[in-house]
Amino acid sequence: MIHSKIIGTGSYLPAKVVTNLDLEKIVDTNHDWIFTRSGIVERHVAAENEFTSDLALQASRKAIEAAGIEANEIDLIIIATTTPDQAFPSSACILQDKLGIKNGGAAFDMQAVCGGFVYALNTADMYIKGGQAKTALVIGAEIMTRLLDWNDRTTCVLFGDGAGAVILRASNEPGIVASKLHADGSHREMLKSDPLIYMDGKAVFKFAVKVLSEIVEELLEDQKMSGSDIHWLVPHQANIRIIEATAKKLGLSMDKVVVTVATQGNTSAASIPLALDTAVRDGRIKPGQNILLEAVGGGFTWGAVLIKW
Ligand code: UT7
């Protein structure tokens, strides 16, 4: 049986940092409100001349280096993004060229907003297990700050920009053990771009806590596992209170949860691979451990992936 294994991770955050105190100067808000309601202290914001494929390129180079492979070995690129460089060509095709890959492998973007990375990881896993790809580059890259109304204090304080990447390779050893994806378009008005971000925060909060708890239980039950089998929960980073609620439901203490929301805000599809890379590089995530990823986003889309590292 062919498995797909993550053999390298990388991430990139734009240089510019915007703190809650900076936001106090442009909108009627304050650090205490933002921090107590969301856990966010600061976020990174892309430069005017930076595009999603540029963020993806930086993260990808680090993942390729960590994996110890040549870029040309990559025969599948998927970028999960809501903020592509342009409507077309896809940011994945632009990235393929920037990486100098000339092997004709497939490249495309995937749009499931904050749920994007788990959707993309599951898709790449299917390509590898189906024998259609051997080495996949899966990225979450977003410039959500370009979709913000900087006069809307209910949304502009929550989001940030960044990119995270993983290299997934066909392997005889277990890697991605199981994935679950769901969507329900009937809730699409709760969180949307029109053309800037609109969110009914309270409704999204409630929905997020409910479906994330359900999906992790569903996935673990299928695997005949429980929360105590999980070494690290790497959740989408939208709000520390949502993360705490999901961990509690799993019976996991917060010291088994990778949290980056304080310094990055909600980076949509980029938040999971950014958090994953952080915990791999600082040595928390180790070979043999069970890692659980989960995310929910506009659509609504939601999903979870269980990985044997
Ligand atoms: O990535 C996936 C999707 N996103 C999420 O998962 C986010 C989900 N939602 C949330 O994280 C939370 O609902 C928020 C952080 C957005 C808001 O927290 P909340 O505890 O639900 O606050 P609220 O929306 O009920 O607002 C409470 C009060 C309101 O004032 P009134 O009506 O009680 O007088 C808001 O107008 O806080 C006010 N408020 C603010 N005050 C200061 C809203 N935004 C701000 C702000 N600064 N930035």
GROMACS .gro file of C-alpha atoms and ligand atoms in nm:
model
  357
    1MET     CA    1   0.000   0.000   0.000
    2ILE     CA    2   0.126   0.348  -0.089
    3HIS     CA    3   0.110   0.608   0.187
    4SER     CA    4   0.191   0.976   0.172
    5LYS     CA    5   0.434   1.118   0.425
    6ILE     CA    6   0.529   1.474   0.505
    7ILE     CA    7   0.907   1.490   0.460
    8GLY     CA    8   0.964   1.866   0.493
    9THR     CA    9   0.788   2.181   0.610
   10GLY     CA   10   0.850   2.553   0.559
   11SER     CA   11   0.680   2.883   0.627
   12TYR     CA   12   0.706   3.253   0.562
   13LEU     CA   13   0.565   3.564   0.727
   14PRO     CA   14   0.587   3.909   0.563
   15ALA     CA   15   0.825   4.150   0.740
   16LYS     CA   16   0.569   4.414   0.839
   17VAL     CA   17   0.410   4.360   1.181
   18VAL     CA   18   0.090   4.543   1.281
   19THR     CA   19   0.018   4.533   1.655
   20ASN     CA   20  -0.316   4.583   1.831
   21LEU     CA   21  -0.181   4.919   1.947
   22ASP     CA   22  -0.123   5.017   1.582
   23LEU     CA   23  -0.487   4.925   1.508
   24GLU     CA   24  -0.609   5.145   1.794
   25LYS     CA   25  -0.486   5.440   1.584
   26ILE     CA   26  -0.696   5.357   1.279
   27VAL     CA   27  -1.019   5.207   1.412
   28ASP     CA   28  -1.232   5.228   1.731
   29THR     CA   29  -1.081   4.930   1.913
   30ASN     CA   30  -0.832   4.851   2.188
   31HIS     CA   31  -0.571   4.590   2.267
   32ASP     CA   32  -0.764   4.445   2.562
   33TRP     CA   33  -1.077   4.378   2.356
   34ILE     CA   34  -0.884   4.215   2.071
   35PHE     CA   35  -0.667   4.006   2.305
   36THR     CA   36  -0.941   3.885   2.539
   37ARG     CA   37  -1.191   3.806   2.259
   38SER     CA   38  -0.948   3.646   2.011
   39GLY     CA   39  -0.603   3.593   2.168
   40ILE     CA   40  -0.441   3.805   1.898
   41VAL     CA   41  -0.161   4.052   1.982
   42GLU     CA   42  -0.013   4.121   1.639
   43ARG     CA   43  -0.023   4.005   1.279
   44HIS     CA   44   0.198   4.025   0.967
   45VAL     CA   45   0.090   4.225   0.663
   46ALA     CA   46   0.227   4.171   0.311
   47ALA     CA   47   0.406   4.457   0.134
   48GLU     CA   48   0.226   4.622  -0.159
   49ASN     CA   49   0.450   4.448  -0.412
   50GLU     CA   50   0.416   4.103  -0.247
   51PHE     CA   51   0.167   3.853  -0.388
   52THR     CA   52   0.042   3.514  -0.272
   53SER     CA   53   0.285   3.328  -0.501
   54ASP     CA   54   0.575   3.528  -0.348
   55LEU     CA   55   0.477   3.422   0.004
   56ALA     CA   56   0.428   3.066  -0.123
   57LEU     CA   57   0.770   3.073  -0.291
   58GLN     CA   58   0.951   3.162   0.033
   59ALA     CA   59   0.767   2.893   0.231
   60SER     CA   60   0.819   2.635  -0.046
   61ARG     CA   61   1.195   2.694  -0.070
   62LYS     CA   62   1.226   2.621   0.303
   63ALA     CA   63   1.011   2.307   0.277
   64ILE     CA   64   1.213   2.183  -0.023
   65GLU     CA   65   1.537   2.243   0.167
   66ALA     CA   66   1.404   2.066   0.479
   67ALA     CA   67   1.294   1.769   0.267
   68GLY     CA   68   1.636   1.751   0.098
   69ILE     CA   69   1.488   1.722  -0.250
   70GLU     CA   70   1.531   1.906  -0.580
   71ALA     CA   71   1.238   2.128  -0.683
   72ASN     CA   72   1.214   1.938  -1.011
   73GLU     CA   73   1.114   1.621  -0.824
   74ILE     CA   74   0.780   1.790  -0.739
   75ASP     CA   75   0.513   1.655  -0.973
   76LEU     CA   76   0.208   1.811  -0.806
   77ILE     CA   77   0.157   2.161  -0.662
   78ILE     CA   78  -0.159   2.264  -0.481
   79ILE     CA   79  -0.195   2.607  -0.327
   80ALA     CA   80  -0.487   2.651  -0.092
   81THR     CA   81  -0.573   3.019  -0.121
   82THR     CA   82  -0.863   3.260  -0.123
   83THR     CA   83  -0.640   3.543  -0.238
   84PRO     CA   84  -0.467   3.427  -0.560
   85ASP     CA   85  -0.230   3.668  -0.739
   86GLN     CA   86  -0.500   3.712  -1.008
   87ALA     CA   87  -0.810   3.524  -1.127
   88PHE     CA   88  -0.588   3.325  -1.364
   89PRO     CA   89  -0.335   3.177  -1.418
   90SER     CA   90  -0.346   3.002  -1.084
   91SER     CA   91  -0.093   3.099  -0.819
   92ALA     CA   92   0.023   2.736  -0.829
   93CYS     CA   93   0.122   2.771  -1.198
   94ILE     CA   94   0.300   3.099  -1.121
   95LEU     CA   95   0.480   2.928  -0.832
   96GLN     CA   96   0.579   2.632  -1.049
   97ASP     CA   97   0.755   2.873  -1.285
   98LYS     CA   98   0.917   3.071  -1.000
   99LEU     CA   99   1.055   2.743  -0.862
  100GLY     CA  100   1.196   2.661  -1.207
  101ILE     CA  101   1.002   2.333  -1.228
  102LYS     CA  102   0.986   2.211  -1.588
  103ASN     CA  103   0.863   1.853  -1.550
  104GLY     CA  104   0.503   1.916  -1.661
  105GLY     CA  105   0.355   1.806  -1.326
  106ALA     CA  106   0.005   1.922  -1.231
  107ALA     CA  107  -0.044   2.256  -1.054
  108PHE     CA  108  -0.366   2.418  -0.936
  109ASP     CA  109  -0.521   2.633  -0.665
  110MET     CA  110  -0.785   2.515  -0.423
  111GLN     CA  111  -1.039   2.745  -0.261
  112ALA     CA  112  -1.197   2.646   0.067
  113VAL     CA  113  -1.101   2.962   0.264
  114CYS     CA  114  -0.980   2.874   0.616
  115GLY     CA  115  -1.057   2.507   0.545
  116GLY     CA  116  -0.828   2.520   0.240
  117PHE     CA  117  -0.517   2.350   0.374
  118VAL     CA  118  -0.693   2.036   0.497
  119TYR     CA  119  -0.878   2.017   0.164
  120ALA     CA  120  -0.550   2.052  -0.029
  121LEU     CA  121  -0.364   1.802   0.190
  122ASN     CA  122  -0.642   1.547   0.146
  123THR     CA  123  -0.640   1.601  -0.233
  124ALA     CA  124  -0.263   1.559  -0.260
  125ASP     CA  125  -0.287   1.246  -0.042
  126MET     CA  126  -0.542   1.101  -0.287
  127TYR     CA  127  -0.314   1.180  -0.585
  128ILE     CA  128  -0.025   1.002  -0.416
  129LYS     CA  129  -0.227   0.703  -0.298
  130GLY     CA  130  -0.380   0.676  -0.646
  131GLY     CA  131  -0.034   0.668  -0.802
  132GLN     CA  132  -0.080   0.994  -0.995
  133ALA     CA  133   0.193   1.183  -0.809
  134LYS     CA  134   0.505   1.091  -0.612
  135THR     CA  135   0.613   1.420  -0.460
  136ALA     CA  136   0.358   1.691  -0.386
  137LEU     CA  137   0.410   2.047  -0.267
  138VAL     CA  138   0.104   2.152  -0.067
  139ILE     CA  139   0.077   2.511   0.044
  140GLY     CA  140  -0.157   2.740   0.231
  141ALA     CA  141  -0.082   3.100   0.130
  142GLU     CA  142  -0.300   3.402   0.191
  143ILE     CA  143  -0.300   3.780   0.185
  144MET     CA  144  -0.629   3.817   0.372
  145THR     CA  145  -0.549   4.179   0.467
  146ARG     CA  146  -0.630   4.277   0.104
  147LEU     CA  147  -0.989   4.160   0.161
  148LEU     CA  148  -1.034   4.366   0.477
  149ASP     CA  149  -1.243   4.676   0.528
  150TRP     CA  150  -1.006   4.870   0.754
  151ASN     CA  151  -1.303   5.070   0.886
  152ASP     CA  152  -1.481   4.754   1.010
  153ARG     CA  153  -1.348   4.686   1.358
  154THR     CA  154  -1.536   4.357   1.380
  155THR     CA  155  -1.313   4.199   1.111
  156CYS     CA  156  -1.001   4.409   1.045
  157VAL     CA  157  -0.843   4.321   1.381
  158LEU     CA  158  -0.862   3.946   1.322
  159PHE     CA  159  -0.668   3.859   1.007
  160GLY     CA  160  -0.306   3.845   0.892
  161ASP     CA  161  -0.093   3.728   0.598
  162GLY     CA  162   0.150   3.438   0.557
  163ALA     CA  163   0.228   3.105   0.393
  164GLY     CA  164   0.315   2.754   0.502
  165ALA     CA  165   0.421   2.458   0.288
  166VAL     CA  166   0.474   2.085   0.318
  167ILE     CA  167   0.637   1.830   0.090
  168LEU     CA  168   0.434   1.511   0.073
  169ARG     CA  169   0.602   1.201  -0.069
  170ALA     CA  170   0.492   0.850  -0.161
  171SER     CA  171   0.618   0.614   0.108
  172ASN     CA  172   0.587   0.261   0.236
  173GLU     CA  173   0.551   0.390   0.590
  174PRO     CA  174   0.229   0.541   0.723
  175GLY     CA  175   0.199   0.920   0.703
  176ILE     CA  176  -0.147   1.062   0.643
  177VAL     CA  177  -0.366   0.808   0.822
  178ALA     CA  178  -0.713   0.951   0.761
  179SER     CA  179  -0.894   1.265   0.650
  180LYS     CA  180  -1.253   1.390   0.673
  181LEU     CA  181  -1.390   1.682   0.476
  182HIS     CA  182  -1.733   1.841   0.492
  183ALA     CA  183  -1.915   2.142   0.346
  184ASP     CA  184  -2.253   2.307   0.393
  185GLY     CA  185  -2.324   2.593   0.156
  186SER     CA  186  -2.649   2.686   0.326
  187HIS     CA  187  -2.451   2.889   0.584
  188ARG     CA  188  -2.264   3.087   0.321
  189GLU     CA  189  -2.403   3.427   0.427
  190MET     CA  190  -2.242   3.405   0.774
  191LEU     CA  191  -1.892   3.461   0.638
  192LYS     CA  192  -1.826   3.594   0.290
  193SER     CA  193  -1.639   3.845   0.073
  194ASP     CA  194  -1.871   4.105  -0.077
  195PRO     CA  195  -1.619   4.212  -0.206
  196LEU     CA  196  -1.458   4.274   0.137
  197ILE     CA  197  -1.490   4.037   0.433
  198TYR     CA  198  -1.822   4.029   0.614
  199MET     CA  199  -1.861   3.802   0.918
  200ASP     CA  200  -2.133   3.738   1.170
  201GLY     CA  201  -1.868   3.664   1.433
  202LYS     CA  202  -2.092   3.521   1.703
  203ALA     CA  203  -2.272   3.283   1.465
  204VAL     CA  204  -1.942   3.172   1.309
  205PHE     CA  205  -1.797   3.114   1.657
  206LYS     CA  206  -2.082   2.885   1.760
  207PHE     CA  207  -2.080   2.696   1.430
  208ALA     CA  208  -1.701   2.653   1.444
  209VAL     CA  209  -1.699   2.506   1.796
  210LYS     CA  210  -1.981   2.266   1.707
  211VAL     CA  211  -1.846   2.127   1.378
  212LEU     CA  212  -1.484   2.109   1.488
  213SER     CA  213  -1.577   1.905   1.794
  214GLU     CA  214  -1.794   1.680   1.577
  215ILE     CA  215  -1.536   1.622   1.307
  216VAL     CA  216  -1.247   1.536   1.537
  217GLU     CA  217  -1.470   1.291   1.724
  218GLU     CA  218  -1.586   1.140   1.392
  219LEU     CA  219  -1.227   1.097   1.270
  220LEU     CA  220  -1.099   0.950   1.597
  221GLU     CA  221  -1.395   0.716   1.631
  222ASP     CA  222  -1.330   0.582   1.278
  223GLN     CA  223  -0.971   0.512   1.379
  224LYS     CA  224  -1.074   0.364   1.714
  225MET     CA  225  -0.867   0.629   1.884
  226SER     CA  226  -0.937   0.888   2.151
  227GLY     CA  227  -0.799   1.230   2.243
  228SER     CA  228  -0.537   1.066   2.465
  229ASP     CA  229  -0.375   0.908   2.154
  230ILE     CA  230  -0.307   1.253   2.006
  231HIS     CA  231   0.039   1.398   2.071
  232TRP     CA  232  -0.028   1.736   1.907
  233LEU     CA  233  -0.340   1.915   1.794
  234VAL     CA  234  -0.253   2.166   1.519
  235PRO     CA  235  -0.573   2.364   1.470
  236HIS     CA  236  -0.669   2.644   1.236
  237GLN     CA  237  -0.583   2.962   1.422
  238ALA     CA  238  -0.889   3.189   1.419
  239ASN     CA  239  -0.954   3.248   1.785
  240ILE     CA  240  -0.789   3.111   2.100
  241ARG     CA  241  -1.133   3.050   2.254
  242ILE     CA  242  -1.237   2.826   1.963
  243ILE     CA  243  -0.906   2.637   1.993
  244GLU     CA  244  -0.950   2.593   2.370
  245ALA     CA  245  -1.307   2.469   2.326
  246THR     CA  246  -1.199   2.204   2.071
  247ALA     CA  247  -0.908   2.090   2.289
  248LYS     CA  248  -1.139   2.061   2.589
  249LYS     CA  249  -1.383   1.849   2.391
  250LEU     CA  250  -1.093   1.618   2.298
  251GLY     CA  251  -0.978   1.605   2.660
  252LEU     CA  252  -0.645   1.755   2.557
  253SER     CA  253  -0.459   2.000   2.778
  254MET     CA  254  -0.345   2.319   2.603
  255ASP     CA  255   0.019   2.212   2.631
  256LYS     CA  256  -0.057   1.957   2.359
  257VAL     CA  257  -0.194   2.222   2.124
  258VAL     CA  258   0.019   2.425   1.884
  259VAL     CA  259  -0.092   2.788   1.910
  260THR     CA  260   0.036   3.071   1.691
  261VAL     CA  261  -0.269   3.296   1.682
  262ALA     CA  262  -0.118   3.557   1.919
  263THR     CA  263   0.155   3.663   1.677
  264GLN     CA  264  -0.007   3.578   1.342
  265GLY     CA  265  -0.382   3.636   1.372
  266ASN     CA  266  -0.607   3.439   1.140
  267THR     CA  267  -0.410   3.365   0.822
  268SER     CA  268  -0.690   3.150   0.675
  269ALA     CA  269  -0.554   2.852   0.476
  270ALA     CA  270  -0.198   2.937   0.581
  271SER     CA  271  -0.251   2.901   0.955
  272ILE     CA  272  -0.218   2.521   0.987
  273PRO     CA  273   0.100   2.479   0.781
  274LEU     CA  274   0.248   2.785   0.957
  275ALA     CA  275   0.176   2.627   1.296
  276LEU     CA  276   0.296   2.286   1.179
  277ASP     CA  277   0.628   2.428   1.060
  278THR     CA  278   0.675   2.613   1.390
  279ALA     CA  279   0.626   2.295   1.595
  280VAL     CA  280   0.842   2.082   1.363
  281ARG     CA  281   1.129   2.330   1.370
  282ASP     CA  282   1.121   2.387   1.747
  283GLY     CA  283   1.128   2.009   1.802
  284ARG     CA  284   0.782   1.961   1.953
  285ILE     CA  285   0.662   1.739   1.667
  286LYS     CA  286   0.871   1.420   1.649
  287PRO     CA  287   0.870   1.105   1.435
  288GLY     CA  288   0.612   0.846   1.538
  289GLN     CA  289   0.371   1.096   1.697
  290ASN     CA  290   0.002   1.130   1.612
  291ILE     CA  291  -0.077   1.478   1.483
  292LEU     CA  292  -0.434   1.600   1.436
  293LEU     CA  293  -0.512   1.896   1.209
  294GLU     CA  294  -0.855   2.062   1.200
  295ALA     CA  295  -1.006   2.368   1.035
  296VAL     CA  296  -1.332   2.543   0.953
  297GLY     CA  297  -1.390   2.829   0.712
  298GLY     CA  298  -1.629   3.018   0.491
  299GLY     CA  299  -1.854   2.813   0.268
  300PHE     CA  300  -1.886   2.659   0.517
  301THR     CA  301  -1.610   2.406   0.474
  302TRP     CA  302  -1.450   2.204   0.750
  303GLY     CA  303  -1.217   1.912   0.781
  304ALA     CA  304  -0.963   1.720   0.985
  305VAL     CA  305  -0.653   1.519   0.899
  306LEU     CA  306  -0.477   1.262   1.118
  307ILE     CA  307  -0.105   1.215   1.055
  308LYS     CA  308   0.146   0.962   1.186
  309TRP     CA  309   0.458   1.182   1.177
  310UT7     O1  310  -1.148   3.152   1.023
  310UT7     C1  311  -1.276   3.098   1.043
  310UT7     C2  312  -1.378   3.197   1.070
  310UT7     N1  313  -1.358   3.294   1.173
  310UT7     C3  314  -1.374   3.267   1.303
  310UT7     O2  315  -1.371   3.155   1.347
  310UT7     C4  316  -1.406   3.381   1.396
  310UT7     C5  317  -1.527   3.351   1.479
  310UT7     N2  318  -1.572   3.455   1.568
  310UT7     C6  319  -1.497   3.510   1.666
  310UT7     O3  320  -1.379   3.481   1.677
  310UT7     C7  321  -1.560   3.607   1.763
  310UT7     O4  322  -1.700   3.604   1.748
  310UT7     C8  323  -1.510   3.754   1.748
  310UT7     C9  324  -1.366   3.763   1.798
  310UT7    C10  325  -1.518   3.796   1.603
  310UT7    C11  326  -1.597   3.848   1.832
  310UT7     O5  327  -1.605   3.807   1.966
  310UT7     P1  328  -1.745   3.807   2.043
  310UT7     O6  329  -1.714   3.771   2.182
  310UT7     O7  330  -1.836   3.716   1.965
  310UT7     O8  331  -1.788   3.957   2.037
  310UT7     P2  332  -1.917   4.023   1.967
  310UT7     O9  333  -1.910   4.012   1.820
  310UT7    O10  334  -2.039   3.972   2.036
  310UT7    O11  335  -1.901   4.175   2.009
  310UT7    C12  336  -1.914   4.219   2.143
  310UT7    C13  337  -1.906   4.370   2.144
  310UT7    C14  338  -2.004   4.438   2.048
  310UT7    O12  339  -2.052   4.554   2.112
  310UT7     P3  340  -2.202   4.556   2.174
  310UT7    O13  341  -2.293   4.527   2.060
  310UT7    O14  342  -2.201   4.448   2.279
  310UT7    O15  343  -2.212   4.695   2.228
  310UT7    C15  344  -1.916   4.478   1.932
  310UT7    O16  345  -1.963   4.592   1.863
  310UT7    O17  346  -1.774   4.412   2.104
  310UT7    C16  347  -1.786   4.511   2.000
  310UT7     N3  348  -1.671   4.497   1.910
  310UT7    C17  349  -1.552   4.556   1.933
  310UT7     N4  350  -1.509   4.634   2.031
  310UT7    C18  351  -1.380   4.674   2.026
  310UT7    C19  352  -1.664   4.426   1.796
  310UT7     N5  353  -1.540   4.436   1.743
  310UT7    C20  354  -1.470   4.515   1.827
  310UT7    C21  355  -1.338   4.562   1.825
  310UT7     N6  356  -1.296   4.642   1.926
  310UT7     N7  357  -1.248   4.530   1.729
   0.00000   0.00000   0.00000
